[in-house]
Amino acid sequence: MKIKPILAVAALTFGLGACSLEETPPSSLAPVNFYTNANDATAAVNAVYDIANQVGDQSRNFIIMGDLPSDDMDPLLNNADRVQLWSFQTIPTNSVVTQSWQVIYQGVNRANTAIDRIPGITMDETLKKRLIGEAKFLRAYYYFYLVRWYGGVPLMLTETQSLSAGKDVARASADEVYTQIIKDLTEAETSLPDKFTGADLGRVTAGAAKSMLARVYLTKKDFANARAKSKEVIDNAAKYGYGLFDKYIDVFAISNKNVKESVFEIQFVGGGSGQGSGMVTYFAPENSPITGRGFGSFIPTMDLYNSFKTGDKRKELFLNSYVDGAGKTVNTFQHFNKYVDPSARAFGDANNNFPIIRYADVLMMFAEADNEISGPTAAALDAINPVRRRAYGFPLTGASSADFTAALTKEAFRQAIWDERRWEFNAEGHRWFDLVRTDRLVPLLKAKGKTSITETHKLYPIPQRERDLNPNLTQNPGY
């Protein structure tokens, strides 16, 4: 489902307290009159979800900032801001960096509004607790992107009620931001249900909170907690409804949205709803008839394409040809082809969700954390080998020739997991984060010829516009 904001006013960004051109704002928009019942509370939380769809058109900035500045993806050279990120020459006025900051902070403020306002509503207490838990998860999710992209950022935890509020808030430390993220997710996991059904599919669950905590801990190199949290999810997979599909291609089938491999996805609805995804268009070959006209914006590198081993079926999810309007087959350079919707006829009309956490990721996070603590244990091998088997077309259970074994050293298994993540999660916005958190971004990309990269590029610049508005915002080193 698409979790739509029921509010028709953008004033939620300021807690429904934005200025009006009328001398007396309509009473129907006053916060005191809006947050009065369970429907209002649900609408407020739906509006927090909605921001995830707006981090660039149809969430494209998750790709632009998460995959493009790596060894996995090249841009179409028609957009200077994307080329800056790809070539590691980003400047503080970059529009992608600026837009991501602004939109994600809108999400933070909508979450703050919900967290501040919902407790005062007279409504079912179980639903109230759940909605506050959802808002806390989403606030943590948004801050997790902010702290990884920008480092320490202003830590806003209450509703913004005026245009001037927050303009003098200094940056918190990254550790302070992570502390709040962990606090929000820890509170959320005890407030959220194990699963949803029907029209509520796609809302965050206890399993999603635990999985996000595992990712946070892994990013912080807190391997003990990363292992513990991912193990909680694995041990309770049946309760949460999690599992792997037998075939890799099935993970991305539209019919499999929000089911067993989905832990948390950004929701889209195609079919002319105005709430569809544009990912298929961005990845389709330029000027191909896919969704009307493919943009060819994001292209896999030859380094990624050639890195797949013989027999790896994940390589099959690349497009090497298409049929043009005259019915002629056109051979083309390989293109990402995970997000396919044959029924989409226009940009922004595809029905694909965008995955943030898949169950395969939980298994691989456990394997990585466990290996860092104890080497290639039986438990770590049992976690990752089903992912390997699927990749090579074997049944999920039972030994196969694709399995990793205990003969691997700790160092070799670590590298094997890192390689596996690259193949498994290509074009899902992970690569830059993985390279940064494992301290490989600079040495690996330099070795591959990206000579402009320095330690500076382990963070993005604080947007210049934000520093112009807030004199207490310091810039990241090197920018």
XYZ file of C-alpha atoms in Angstrom:
479
model
C 0.000 0.000 0.000
C 0.979 3.641 -0.252
C 0.831 5.331 3.131
C -0.620 8.669 2.058
C -0.733 11.810 4.178
C -4.375 12.650 4.781
C -3.482 16.290 5.418
C -3.924 18.603 2.463
C -1.723 21.317 3.898
C 2.038 21.579 3.862
C 1.910 23.429 7.157
C 2.706 20.194 8.983
C 6.324 21.130 8.344
C 5.848 23.762 11.034
C 3.488 21.785 13.209
C 0.487 23.305 11.406
C 1.607 26.656 12.716
C 2.853 28.266 9.510
C 2.027 31.840 8.588
C -1.133 32.710 6.669
C -1.782 35.618 4.339
C -5.146 36.050 6.007
C -5.328 38.207 9.098
C -7.011 35.378 10.989
C -5.936 31.886 9.917
C -8.841 29.476 9.443
C -9.600 27.758 12.725
C -9.690 24.395 10.959
C -5.906 24.594 10.481
C -5.085 25.471 14.083
C -3.097 22.681 15.787
C -5.415 22.660 18.781
C -8.306 21.805 16.465
C -6.467 19.264 14.355
C -4.962 16.843 16.883
C -8.224 15.781 18.460
C -8.854 12.125 17.526
C -7.317 8.875 16.322
C -7.819 9.753 12.653
C -5.831 12.953 13.147
C -3.051 11.008 14.878
C -2.896 8.479 12.060
C -2.856 11.258 9.451
C 0.031 12.956 11.228
C 2.106 9.758 11.221
C 1.225 9.022 7.594
C 2.686 12.432 6.767
C 5.957 11.377 8.410
C 6.161 8.315 6.161
C 5.410 10.419 3.104
C 8.682 12.340 3.309
C 10.668 9.207 2.424
C 9.131 9.356 -1.068
C 10.376 12.906 -1.559
C 14.138 12.613 -0.993
C 14.647 13.563 -4.608
C 11.951 12.690 -7.158
C 10.655 9.252 -6.152
C 13.488 8.824 -3.606
C 16.240 9.026 -6.232
C 18.676 10.740 -3.829
C 19.031 7.475 -1.915
C 20.650 6.159 -5.100
C 22.516 9.345 -6.006
C 24.151 9.693 -2.586
C 24.240 6.002 -1.692
C 25.521 4.336 -4.877
C 26.762 6.935 -7.347
C 29.910 7.969 -5.383
C 31.305 4.430 -5.475
C 32.665 1.790 -7.814
C 29.181 0.493 -8.680
C 27.500 3.240 -10.658
C 28.179 5.899 -13.274
C 25.872 8.815 -14.133
C 24.610 10.057 -17.426
C 26.861 13.076 -17.860
C 24.039 15.570 -18.242
C 23.676 16.746 -14.654
C 26.491 18.742 -13.063
C 25.418 18.106 -9.481
C 25.391 14.328 -9.922
C 28.720 14.439 -11.734
C 30.184 16.360 -8.776
C 29.218 13.574 -6.374
C 30.396 10.820 -8.723
C 33.775 12.492 -9.345
C 34.267 13.532 -5.694
C 34.268 17.248 -6.460
C 31.139 18.081 -4.481
C 30.696 21.668 -3.325
C 28.433 23.006 -0.541
C 25.934 24.466 -3.042
C 25.293 21.063 -4.643
C 21.541 20.789 -5.154
C 21.321 17.065 -4.302
C 23.111 17.553 -0.994
C 20.972 20.600 -0.206
C 17.674 18.982 -1.152
C 18.383 15.854 0.900
C 19.137 17.888 4.014
C 16.015 20.033 3.650
C 13.583 17.226 2.893
C 14.884 14.884 5.581
C 14.617 17.634 8.186
C 10.997 18.061 7.109
C 10.603 14.395 7.989
C 12.266 14.957 11.355
C 9.949 17.840 12.125
C 6.841 15.946 11.099
C 7.966 13.132 13.406
C 8.586 15.615 16.227
C 5.106 17.067 15.695
C 3.494 13.646 15.934
C 5.534 12.677 18.997
C 4.673 15.956 20.736
C 0.982 16.114 19.815
C -0.344 12.556 19.856
C 0.075 11.987 23.627
C -2.540 14.687 24.288
C -5.218 13.032 22.156
C -7.965 11.044 23.843
C -7.926 7.773 21.904
C -7.248 4.063 22.187
C -4.029 3.768 24.190
C -2.699 0.780 22.255
C -3.057 2.632 18.962
C -1.571 5.767 20.518
C 1.499 3.833 21.698
C 1.898 2.243 18.278
C 1.673 5.525 16.371
C 4.203 7.206 18.632
C 6.461 4.186 18.120
C 6.150 4.546 14.349
C 7.035 8.238 14.565
C 10.078 7.467 16.725
C 11.250 4.816 14.285
C 10.915 7.265 11.416
C 12.693 10.058 13.291
C 15.571 7.656 13.950
C 15.548 6.548 10.314
C 15.806 10.118 9.075
C 18.546 11.035 11.548
C 20.451 7.888 10.573
C 20.733 9.185 7.021
C 21.639 12.668 8.218
C 24.431 11.539 10.546
C 25.975 9.185 8.006
C 25.839 11.725 5.195
C 26.749 14.894 7.096
C 28.227 13.841 10.454
C 27.011 15.647 13.556
C 23.907 17.701 12.758
C 21.476 19.898 14.719
C 19.522 17.546 16.948
C 15.955 18.831 16.834
C 13.620 16.819 19.072
C 10.581 19.073 19.447
C 8.041 20.502 17.041
C 9.118 23.585 15.093
C 6.362 26.168 15.450
C 7.822 29.213 13.713
C 9.984 30.049 10.710
C 12.733 31.377 12.961
C 12.923 28.387 15.291
C 16.079 26.316 14.939
C 18.045 28.907 13.000
C 20.688 29.203 15.712
C 21.023 25.541 16.724
C 24.598 24.286 16.578
C 25.588 20.833 15.400
C 25.396 18.036 17.937
C 28.220 15.528 17.820
C 27.772 12.387 15.756
C 27.843 10.366 18.966
C 24.990 12.443 20.385
C 22.938 11.871 17.249
C 23.596 8.132 17.371
C 22.598 8.039 21.023
C 19.228 9.558 20.133
C 18.776 7.207 17.173
C 19.364 4.190 19.403
C 17.034 5.586 22.054
C 14.217 6.131 19.539
C 14.600 2.702 17.958
C 14.820 0.964 21.331
C 11.583 2.621 22.423
C 9.973 1.879 19.058
C 10.714 -1.852 19.119
C 8.666 -2.267 22.311
C 5.767 -0.192 20.949
C 5.311 -1.722 17.511
C 3.438 -4.886 16.503
C 5.162 -7.940 15.086
C 3.424 -7.547 11.735
C 0.635 -5.765 9.899
C -1.959 -7.068 7.482
C -4.294 -5.677 4.862
C -4.269 -1.933 4.293
C -1.585 -1.423 6.976
C 1.074 -3.489 5.212
C 4.186 -1.369 4.816
C 4.045 0.273 8.236
C 7.074 -0.288 10.456
C 7.115 -3.207 12.854
C 9.081 -4.449 15.859
C 11.207 -6.515 13.472
C 11.982 -3.416 11.405
C 13.075 -1.524 14.535
C 15.368 -4.362 15.624
C 16.786 -4.665 12.103
C 17.457 -0.935 11.896
C 19.144 -1.099 15.293
C 21.382 -3.877 13.968
C 22.361 -1.659 11.035
C 23.065 1.270 13.359
C 25.247 -0.874 15.620
C 27.105 -2.360 12.644
C 27.783 1.143 11.336
C 29.219 2.079 14.735
C 31.336 -1.108 14.759
C 29.486 -2.236 17.880
C 29.587 -5.828 16.692
C 28.242 -7.377 19.890
C 25.010 -5.385 19.748
C 24.764 -5.752 15.967
C 24.973 -9.514 16.364
C 22.482 -9.547 19.244
C 19.866 -7.453 17.448
C 20.119 -9.263 14.127
C 19.950 -12.585 15.982
C 16.728 -11.475 17.695
C 15.222 -10.926 14.265
C 16.489 -14.236 12.883
C 15.334 -16.174 15.933
C 11.861 -14.629 15.605
C 11.647 -14.666 11.817
C 8.518 -16.829 11.835
C 6.769 -14.461 14.224
C 7.629 -11.473 12.049
C 6.819 -13.342 8.843
C 10.363 -13.016 7.452
C 12.160 -15.353 5.074
C 13.987 -15.521 1.755
C 12.356 -16.029 -1.613
C 13.613 -19.063 -3.488
C 14.692 -16.964 -6.471
C 16.502 -13.625 -6.419
C 14.319 -12.204 -9.180
C 11.238 -12.794 -7.009
C 12.503 -10.299 -4.425
C 11.701 -7.452 -6.801
C 8.415 -8.705 -8.213
C 5.661 -6.179 -7.643
C 3.424 -8.983 -6.420
C 5.887 -9.569 -3.568
C 5.813 -6.060 -2.102
C 5.655 -5.954 1.698
C 5.857 -9.708 2.178
C 8.401 -12.055 3.673
C 11.705 -10.558 2.505
C 10.528 -7.011 3.117
C 11.592 -5.557 6.461
C 11.159 -1.893 5.547
C 10.359 -0.443 2.133
C 9.506 2.989 0.807
C 5.969 2.637 -0.509
C 4.867 3.515 -4.032
C 1.597 2.952 -5.898
C 1.488 3.121 -9.685
C -1.432 2.903 -12.050
C -2.063 6.612 -12.431
C -2.351 7.321 -8.704
C 0.237 10.095 -8.785
C 2.132 8.189 -6.091
C 4.232 5.906 -8.300
C 7.959 5.248 -8.513
C 10.342 6.587 -11.129
C 13.196 4.135 -10.504
C 12.516 2.048 -13.606
C 12.698 5.191 -15.748
C 15.951 6.404 -14.190
C 17.608 3.021 -14.797
C 16.160 2.293 -18.257
C 18.424 2.907 -21.285
C 18.324 6.507 -22.432
C 15.616 7.143 -25.033
C 14.313 3.578 -24.843
C 10.500 3.333 -24.884
C 10.408 2.011 -21.307
C 7.770 4.039 -19.399
C 7.530 6.335 -22.384
C 11.202 7.327 -22.468
C 14.016 5.895 -20.396
C 16.318 8.445 -18.813
C 19.479 6.310 -18.544
C 20.466 8.375 -15.496
C 22.293 5.671 -13.513
C 24.442 3.028 -15.209
C 26.335 0.109 -13.645
C 30.101 0.260 -13.962
C 31.947 -2.376 -15.929
C 33.828 -3.073 -12.701
C 30.601 -4.111 -10.981
C 29.191 -5.955 -13.983
C 32.363 -7.973 -14.523
C 32.799 -8.739 -10.829
C 29.926 -11.253 -10.742
C 31.116 -14.848 -10.730
C 30.066 -17.380 -13.333
C 26.641 -18.767 -12.496
C 25.562 -15.883 -10.252
C 21.950 -15.291 -11.222
C 21.989 -11.794 -9.753
C 23.850 -10.748 -12.880
C 20.766 -11.679 -14.867
C 18.984 -8.625 -13.444
C 20.808 -6.344 -15.854
C 19.288 -5.211 -19.139
C 21.439 -5.582 -22.263
C 18.853 -4.918 -24.965
C 15.368 -3.552 -25.494
C 12.747 -3.478 -28.241
C 12.211 -0.039 -29.729
C 8.942 1.469 -30.945
C 9.372 -0.117 -34.379
C 9.732 -3.578 -32.878
C 13.485 -3.708 -33.493
C 15.817 -5.172 -30.857
C 18.412 -2.618 -29.789
C 21.561 -3.874 -28.072
C 22.779 -1.558 -25.359
C 25.318 -1.241 -22.587
C 24.116 -3.116 -19.505
C 21.587 -1.336 -17.285
C 20.205 -2.040 -13.835
C 16.889 -3.836 -14.180
C 15.674 -4.630 -10.664
C 12.745 -2.240 -10.682
C 10.576 -3.506 -13.529
C 6.943 -2.587 -14.047
C 5.728 -3.515 -17.550
C 2.440 -1.725 -16.887
C 4.050 1.673 -16.220
C 3.510 4.004 -19.154
C 5.053 7.200 -17.813
C 7.740 8.456 -15.477
C 6.648 8.232 -11.848
C 3.958 5.678 -12.588
C 5.666 2.409 -11.603
C 4.293 0.244 -8.800
C 7.662 -0.825 -7.354
C 8.579 -0.180 -3.744
C 12.146 0.795 -2.885
C 13.803 -1.538 -0.338
C 15.550 -0.045 2.683
C 16.064 -3.260 4.662
C 15.555 -6.777 3.321
C 15.701 -9.975 5.348
C 18.790 -11.001 3.364
C 20.473 -7.930 4.850
C 19.606 -9.040 8.386
C 21.203 -12.439 7.717
C 24.315 -10.827 6.299
C 24.572 -8.294 9.125
C 24.526 -11.158 11.600
C 27.196 -13.041 9.662
C 29.443 -9.980 9.467
C 29.083 -9.075 13.149
C 29.523 -12.671 14.298
C 32.640 -13.059 12.181
C 34.168 -9.900 13.651
C 33.672 -11.374 17.131
C 34.414 -15.057 16.621
C 35.529 -15.711 13.070
C 33.551 -17.831 10.582
C 31.348 -19.671 13.070
C 28.751 -22.248 12.101
C 26.029 -19.711 12.949
C 27.539 -17.090 10.638
C 27.839 -19.601 7.813
C 24.264 -20.794 8.360
C 23.072 -17.198 8.073
C 24.798 -16.227 4.846
C 24.813 -19.491 2.912
C 21.092 -19.449 2.017
C 21.707 -16.073 0.359
C 24.629 -17.604 -1.543
C 22.639 -20.665 -2.572
C 19.834 -18.568 -3.946
C 22.281 -16.463 -5.931
C 23.513 -19.562 -7.747
C 20.157 -21.231 -8.209
C 20.416 -23.844 -5.448
C 17.686 -24.637 -2.894
C 17.915 -22.470 0.221
C 18.429 -25.476 2.486
C 21.038 -28.182 2.115
C 24.719 -27.842 1.357
C 25.756 -26.589 -2.064
C 28.901 -25.873 -4.011
C 28.245 -22.147 -3.508
C 28.512 -22.373 0.291
C 31.144 -20.574 2.287
C 32.909 -22.949 4.679
C 34.762 -22.858 7.969
C 37.991 -23.262 6.036
C 37.919 -19.516 5.424
C 39.996 -17.342 7.715
C 38.338 -14.484 9.557
C 39.883 -12.018 7.097
C 38.850 -14.023 4.043
C 35.291 -14.433 5.319
C 35.106 -10.701 6.043
C 36.068 -9.901 2.444
C 33.666 -12.546 1.152
C 30.781 -10.936 3.062
C 31.698 -7.503 1.778
C 31.767 -8.814 -1.804
C 28.471 -10.586 -1.259
C 26.851 -7.376 -0.082
C 27.990 -5.626 -3.244
C 26.394 -8.242 -5.490
C 23.251 -8.711 -3.418
C 22.362 -5.061 -2.826
C 23.531 -3.339 -6.006
C 21.354 -0.328 -6.911
C 19.682 -0.348 -3.486
C 21.606 2.605 -2.036
C 24.070 0.647 0.128
C 27.496 0.746 -1.507
C 28.779 4.162 -0.364
C 27.633 3.483 3.205
C 29.310 0.064 3.214
C 32.581 1.460 1.900
C 32.592 4.279 4.451
C 31.725 2.165 7.499
C 34.376 -0.452 6.604
C 37.059 2.214 5.991
C 37.492 1.169 2.356
C 36.055 4.171 0.520
C 39.290 6.075 -0.052
C 41.849 3.282 -0.604
C 39.566 1.122 -2.755
C 38.362 3.912 -5.037
C 41.832 5.408 -5.373
C 43.076 1.999 -6.458
C 40.310 1.972 -9.074
C 41.365 5.327 -10.523
C 39.191 7.841 -8.674
C 42.123 10.067 -7.847
C 40.048 13.027 -6.631
C 38.836 11.160 -3.562
C 40.208 12.066 -0.115
C 39.208 11.505 3.503
C 36.998 14.585 3.085
C 34.581 12.532 1.007
C 33.604 10.211 3.844
C 31.043 12.950 4.588
C 29.090 15.315 2.388
C 29.319 19.094 2.867
C 26.884 20.951 5.076
C 24.717 22.795 2.530
C 25.780 26.388 2.079
C 22.183 27.598 2.192
C 21.786 26.142 5.675
C 24.988 27.813 6.868
C 23.814 31.132 5.436
C 20.621 30.805 7.472
C 22.297 29.490 10.613
C 25.655 31.082 11.505
C 26.238 28.411 14.173
C 26.515 25.620 11.589
C 30.150 24.697 11.040
C 31.369 23.127 7.798
C 32.837 19.639 7.462
C 36.633 19.580 7.000
C 37.845 19.951 3.433
C 34.811 21.825 2.120
